[in-house]
Every structure is written in structure tokens, then in C-alpha cells.
Amino acid sequence: MSDVSGASSGSSMVRSRKRVMGVPKQCWCGYEISTLMSRSDNNPYRRYHRCSYAVSKKEEINVLKNKMSNLEELVKEFMMERGESEKKVFEKMEMKLETELFDKMDEVLMEAKWSMKKMCAGVVIACIVGFVIIKLV
């Protein structure tokens, strides 16, 4: 048997992994890790570890979280207003179509009435002419 594996023989860059026993000294972002103590009622005086950068930017992170929640609320309100405005636009379009439809129906009815009046006038004139002809004969 040979000691050569079936894998490619090209060079590759392998990161050496260090196993850290206990609490690491550095965060994955490169900053130092700070040991802090809890002041909560649930876990008083409990020690915990945080990235020193995150601890220094805690207020900024909270401000950004608040801004994010405010933006989410604004987006929800905007979407609701957009839905309402779209509904209003739809209603306006519907009213416009209805008025156009009623106007067309009125025009068609007026034409039908006018043609009916012409036909009635023609019948009346024909009856009068027929009556005059019968009286003359």
C-alpha cells in the first residue's frame, strides 16, 4: 500500500485552528473581550464576557435597534396607507367608468327615443295622408 492519498496534490492554504481553553482573549472581530458583571434581578453578580467594541457601542446599538423598529412601523403604516390610497384610486376609476357607461346608455336611449319619435311622426303623417286621401276619394 502506498501513503499517497487520492486527493489532489496541489498546495492549499490551511488555517491553523487553535483550541482555546477557557475564555478567549479576542473576539472574532479582533477586539479584546471584556469580563462584565450582571446587575439583573434574575442573575445578580453573574460574570459574562463581551466584545469590548460591542460594550463601547452599546448605546449606539440600542439607538440603531430603536431606529430599526421605528422604520418597521413606518413601513407598515406606509403599506396600509398605500393600500387605502390604491383603494381610493380604484373607487375613483370605478366611478369614472360608471359615469362613462351611464353617459353612453343615455346617448343610446336618446337615439332610440329620437328614432321612435321619427317613426311615430312618420306613422302619424302617413295616417293623416291616408285619411286625407280617403276623404278626397
PDB file of N, CA, C and O in Angstrom, residues 3 5 9-10 18 22 33-34 56 66 69 71 83 88-91 95 103 108-109 118 120 127 132-133 136:
ATOM      1  N   ASP A   3       1.420   5.465   0.642  1.00  0.00           N
ATOM      2  CA  ASP A   3       0.990   6.508   1.565  1.00  0.00           C
ATOM      3  C   ASP A   3       0.363   7.689   0.829  1.00  0.00           C
ATOM      4  O   ASP A   3       0.001   8.668   1.447  1.00  0.00           O
ATOM      5  N   SER A   5      -2.524   9.707  -0.956  1.00  0.00           N
ATOM      6  CA  SER A   5      -3.983   9.677  -0.955  1.00  0.00           C
ATOM      7  C   SER A   5      -4.491   9.982  -2.351  1.00  0.00           C
ATOM      8  O   SER A   5      -3.771  10.457  -3.211  1.00  0.00           O
ATOM      9  N   SER A   9      -2.888  16.824  -5.379  1.00  0.00           N
ATOM     10  CA  SER A   9      -1.611  17.088  -4.731  1.00  0.00           C
ATOM     11  C   SER A   9      -1.242  18.563  -4.767  1.00  0.00           C
ATOM     12  O   SER A   9      -0.141  18.931  -4.452  1.00  0.00           O
ATOM     13  N   GLY A  10      -2.174  19.455  -5.180  1.00  0.00           N
ATOM     14  CA  GLY A  10      -1.899  20.886  -5.245  1.00  0.00           C
ATOM     15  C   GLY A  10      -1.760  21.470  -3.856  1.00  0.00           C
ATOM     16  O   GLY A  10      -2.239  20.920  -2.866  1.00  0.00           O
ATOM     17  N   LYS A  18      -6.715  27.039  16.488  1.00  0.00           N
ATOM     18  CA  LYS A  18      -6.224  26.966  17.853  1.00  0.00           C
ATOM     19  C   LYS A  18      -7.400  26.654  18.762  1.00  0.00           C
ATOM     20  O   LYS A  18      -8.449  27.267  18.649  1.00  0.00           O
ATOM     21  N   GLY A  22     -10.928  27.782  28.165  1.00  0.00           N
ATOM     22  CA  GLY A  22     -11.475  28.854  28.981  1.00  0.00           C
ATOM     23  C   GLY A  22     -12.058  29.957  28.111  1.00  0.00           C
ATOM     24  O   GLY A  22     -12.626  29.718  27.055  1.00  0.00           O
ATOM     25  N   ILE A  33     -11.812  40.943  24.557  1.00  0.00           N
ATOM     26  CA  ILE A  33     -13.026  40.530  25.257  1.00  0.00           C
ATOM     27  C   ILE A  33     -12.971  41.046  26.687  1.00  0.00           C
ATOM     28  O   ILE A  33     -11.949  40.928  27.359  1.00  0.00           O
ATOM     29  N   SER A  34     -14.079  41.662  27.137  1.00  0.00           N
ATOM     30  CA  SER A  34     -14.156  42.218  28.490  1.00  0.00           C
ATOM     31  C   SER A  34     -14.997  41.305  29.364  1.00  0.00           C
ATOM     32  O   SER A  34     -15.974  40.717  28.917  1.00  0.00           O
ATOM     33  N   SER A  56     -18.619  49.149  24.160  1.00  0.00           N
ATOM     34  CA  SER A  56     -18.440  50.593  23.979  1.00  0.00           C
ATOM     35  C   SER A  56     -19.510  51.183  23.063  1.00  0.00           C
ATOM     36  O   SER A  56     -19.836  52.347  23.155  1.00  0.00           O
ATOM     37  N   ASN A  66     -33.697  50.872  17.972  1.00  0.00           N
ATOM     38  CA  ASN A  66     -34.908  51.701  18.052  1.00  0.00           C
ATOM     39  C   ASN A  66     -35.259  52.285  16.693  1.00  0.00           C
ATOM     40  O   ASN A  66     -36.423  52.324  16.307  1.00  0.00           O
ATOM     41  N   SER A  69     -36.809  49.571  14.581  1.00  0.00           N
ATOM     42  CA  SER A  69     -38.211  49.282  14.919  1.00  0.00           C
ATOM     43  C   SER A  69     -39.118  50.423  14.444  1.00  0.00           C
ATOM     44  O   SER A  69     -40.222  50.176  13.959  1.00  0.00           O
ATOM     45  N   LEU A  71     -38.539  52.353  11.865  1.00  0.00           N
ATOM     46  CA  LEU A  71     -38.636  52.208  10.412  1.00  0.00           C
ATOM     47  C   LEU A  71     -39.606  51.091  10.026  1.00  0.00           C
ATOM     48  O   LEU A  71     -40.371  51.230   9.067  1.00  0.00           O
ATOM     49  N   GLY A  83     -52.301  50.902   0.608  1.00  0.00           N
ATOM     50  CA  GLY A  83     -53.475  50.085   0.327  1.00  0.00           C
ATOM     51  C   GLY A  83     -54.738  50.942   0.296  1.00  0.00           C
ATOM     52  O   GLY A  83     -55.594  50.764  -0.571  1.00  0.00           O
ATOM     53  N   LYS A  88     -58.776  54.006  -2.858  1.00  0.00           N
ATOM     54  CA  LYS A  88     -59.418  55.248  -3.285  1.00  0.00           C
ATOM     55  C   LYS A  88     -59.284  55.439  -4.789  1.00  0.00           C
ATOM     56  O   LYS A  88     -60.239  55.844  -5.460  1.00  0.00           O
ATOM     57  N   VAL A  89     -58.094  55.158  -5.324  1.00  0.00           N
ATOM     58  CA  VAL A  89     -57.886  55.285  -6.774  1.00  0.00           C
ATOM     59  C   VAL A  89     -58.805  54.314  -7.516  1.00  0.00           C
ATOM     60  O   VAL A  89     -59.414  54.665  -8.530  1.00  0.00           O
ATOM     61  N   PHE A  90     -58.916  53.096  -6.998  1.00  0.00           N
ATOM     62  CA  PHE A  90     -59.802  52.114  -7.619  1.00  0.00           C
ATOM     63  C   PHE A  90     -61.250  52.600  -7.600  1.00  0.00           C
ATOM     64  O   PHE A  90     -61.970  52.473  -8.598  1.00  0.00           O
ATOM     65  N   GLU A  91     -61.680  53.158  -6.470  1.00  0.00           N
ATOM     66  CA  GLU A  91     -63.047  53.666  -6.376  1.00  0.00           C
ATOM     67  C   GLU A  91     -63.277  54.809  -7.354  1.00  0.00           C
ATOM     68  O   GLU A  91     -64.335  54.904  -7.988  1.00  0.00           O
ATOM     69  N   MET A  95     -65.969  54.848 -10.350  1.00  0.00           N
ATOM     70  CA  MET A  95     -66.962  55.906 -10.540  1.00  0.00           C
ATOM     71  C   MET A  95     -66.863  56.500 -11.942  1.00  0.00           C
ATOM     72  O   MET A  95     -67.880  56.759 -12.596  1.00  0.00           O
ATOM     73  N   ASP A 103     -73.408  57.657 -19.310  1.00  0.00           N
ATOM     74  CA  ASP A 103     -73.470  58.631 -20.408  1.00  0.00           C
ATOM     75  C   ASP A 103     -73.711  57.936 -21.735  1.00  0.00           C
ATOM     76  O   ASP A 103     -74.535  58.386 -22.552  1.00  0.00           O
ATOM     77  N   VAL A 108     -77.461  56.316 -26.160  1.00  0.00           N
ATOM     78  CA  VAL A 108     -78.163  55.262 -26.914  1.00  0.00           C
ATOM     79  C   VAL A 108     -79.667  55.393 -26.727  1.00  0.00           C
ATOM     80  O   VAL A 108     -80.437  55.279 -27.691  1.00  0.00           O
ATOM     81  N   LEU A 109     -80.111  55.676 -25.481  1.00  0.00           N
ATOM     82  CA  LEU A 109     -81.540  55.835 -25.225  1.00  0.00           C
ATOM     83  C   LEU A 109     -82.100  57.060 -25.961  1.00  0.00           C
ATOM     84  O   LEU A 109     -83.220  57.004 -26.505  1.00  0.00           O
ATOM     85  N   LYS A 118     -89.335  59.774 -34.566  1.00  0.00           N
ATOM     86  CA  LYS A 118     -89.400  59.931 -36.029  1.00  0.00           C
ATOM     87  C   LYS A 118     -90.357  58.914 -36.626  1.00  0.00           C
ATOM     88  O   LYS A 118     -91.156  59.236 -37.517  1.00  0.00           O
ATOM     89  N   CYS A 120     -92.890  57.440 -35.075  1.00  0.00           N
ATOM     90  CA  CYS A 120     -94.257  57.820 -34.688  1.00  0.00           C
ATOM     91  C   CYS A 120     -94.742  59.000 -35.531  1.00  0.00           C
ATOM     92  O   CYS A 120     -95.902  59.019 -35.985  1.00  0.00           O
ATOM     93  N   CYS A 127    -100.849  58.362 -41.532  1.00  0.00           N
ATOM     94  CA  CYS A 127    -102.271  58.235 -41.206  1.00  0.00           C
ATOM     95  C   CYS A 127    -103.048  59.462 -41.688  1.00  0.00           C
ATOM     96  O   CYS A 127    -104.145  59.337 -42.249  1.00  0.00           O
ATOM     97  N   VAL A 132    -106.651  61.843 -45.467  1.00  0.00           N
ATOM     98  CA  VAL A 132    -106.968  62.880 -46.458  1.00  0.00           C
ATOM     99  C   VAL A 132    -107.287  62.234 -47.782  1.00  0.00           C
ATOM    100  O   VAL A 132    -108.224  62.644 -48.477  1.00  0.00           O
ATOM    101  N   ILE A 133    -106.503  61.225 -48.135  1.00  0.00           N
ATOM    102  CA  ILE A 133    -106.767  60.546 -49.433  1.00  0.00           C
ATOM    103  C   ILE A 133    -108.115  59.862 -49.398  1.00  0.00           C
ATOM    104  O   ILE A 133    -108.860  59.917 -50.383  1.00  0.00           O
ATOM    105  N   LEU A 136    -110.835  62.439 -49.801  1.00  0.00           N
ATOM    106  CA  LEU A 136    -110.876  63.016 -51.139  1.00  0.00           C
ATOM    107  C   LEU A 136    -111.476  62.027 -52.145  1.00  0.00           C
ATOM    108  O   LEU A 136    -112.039  62.453 -53.153  1.00  0.00           O
TER     109      LEU A 136
END
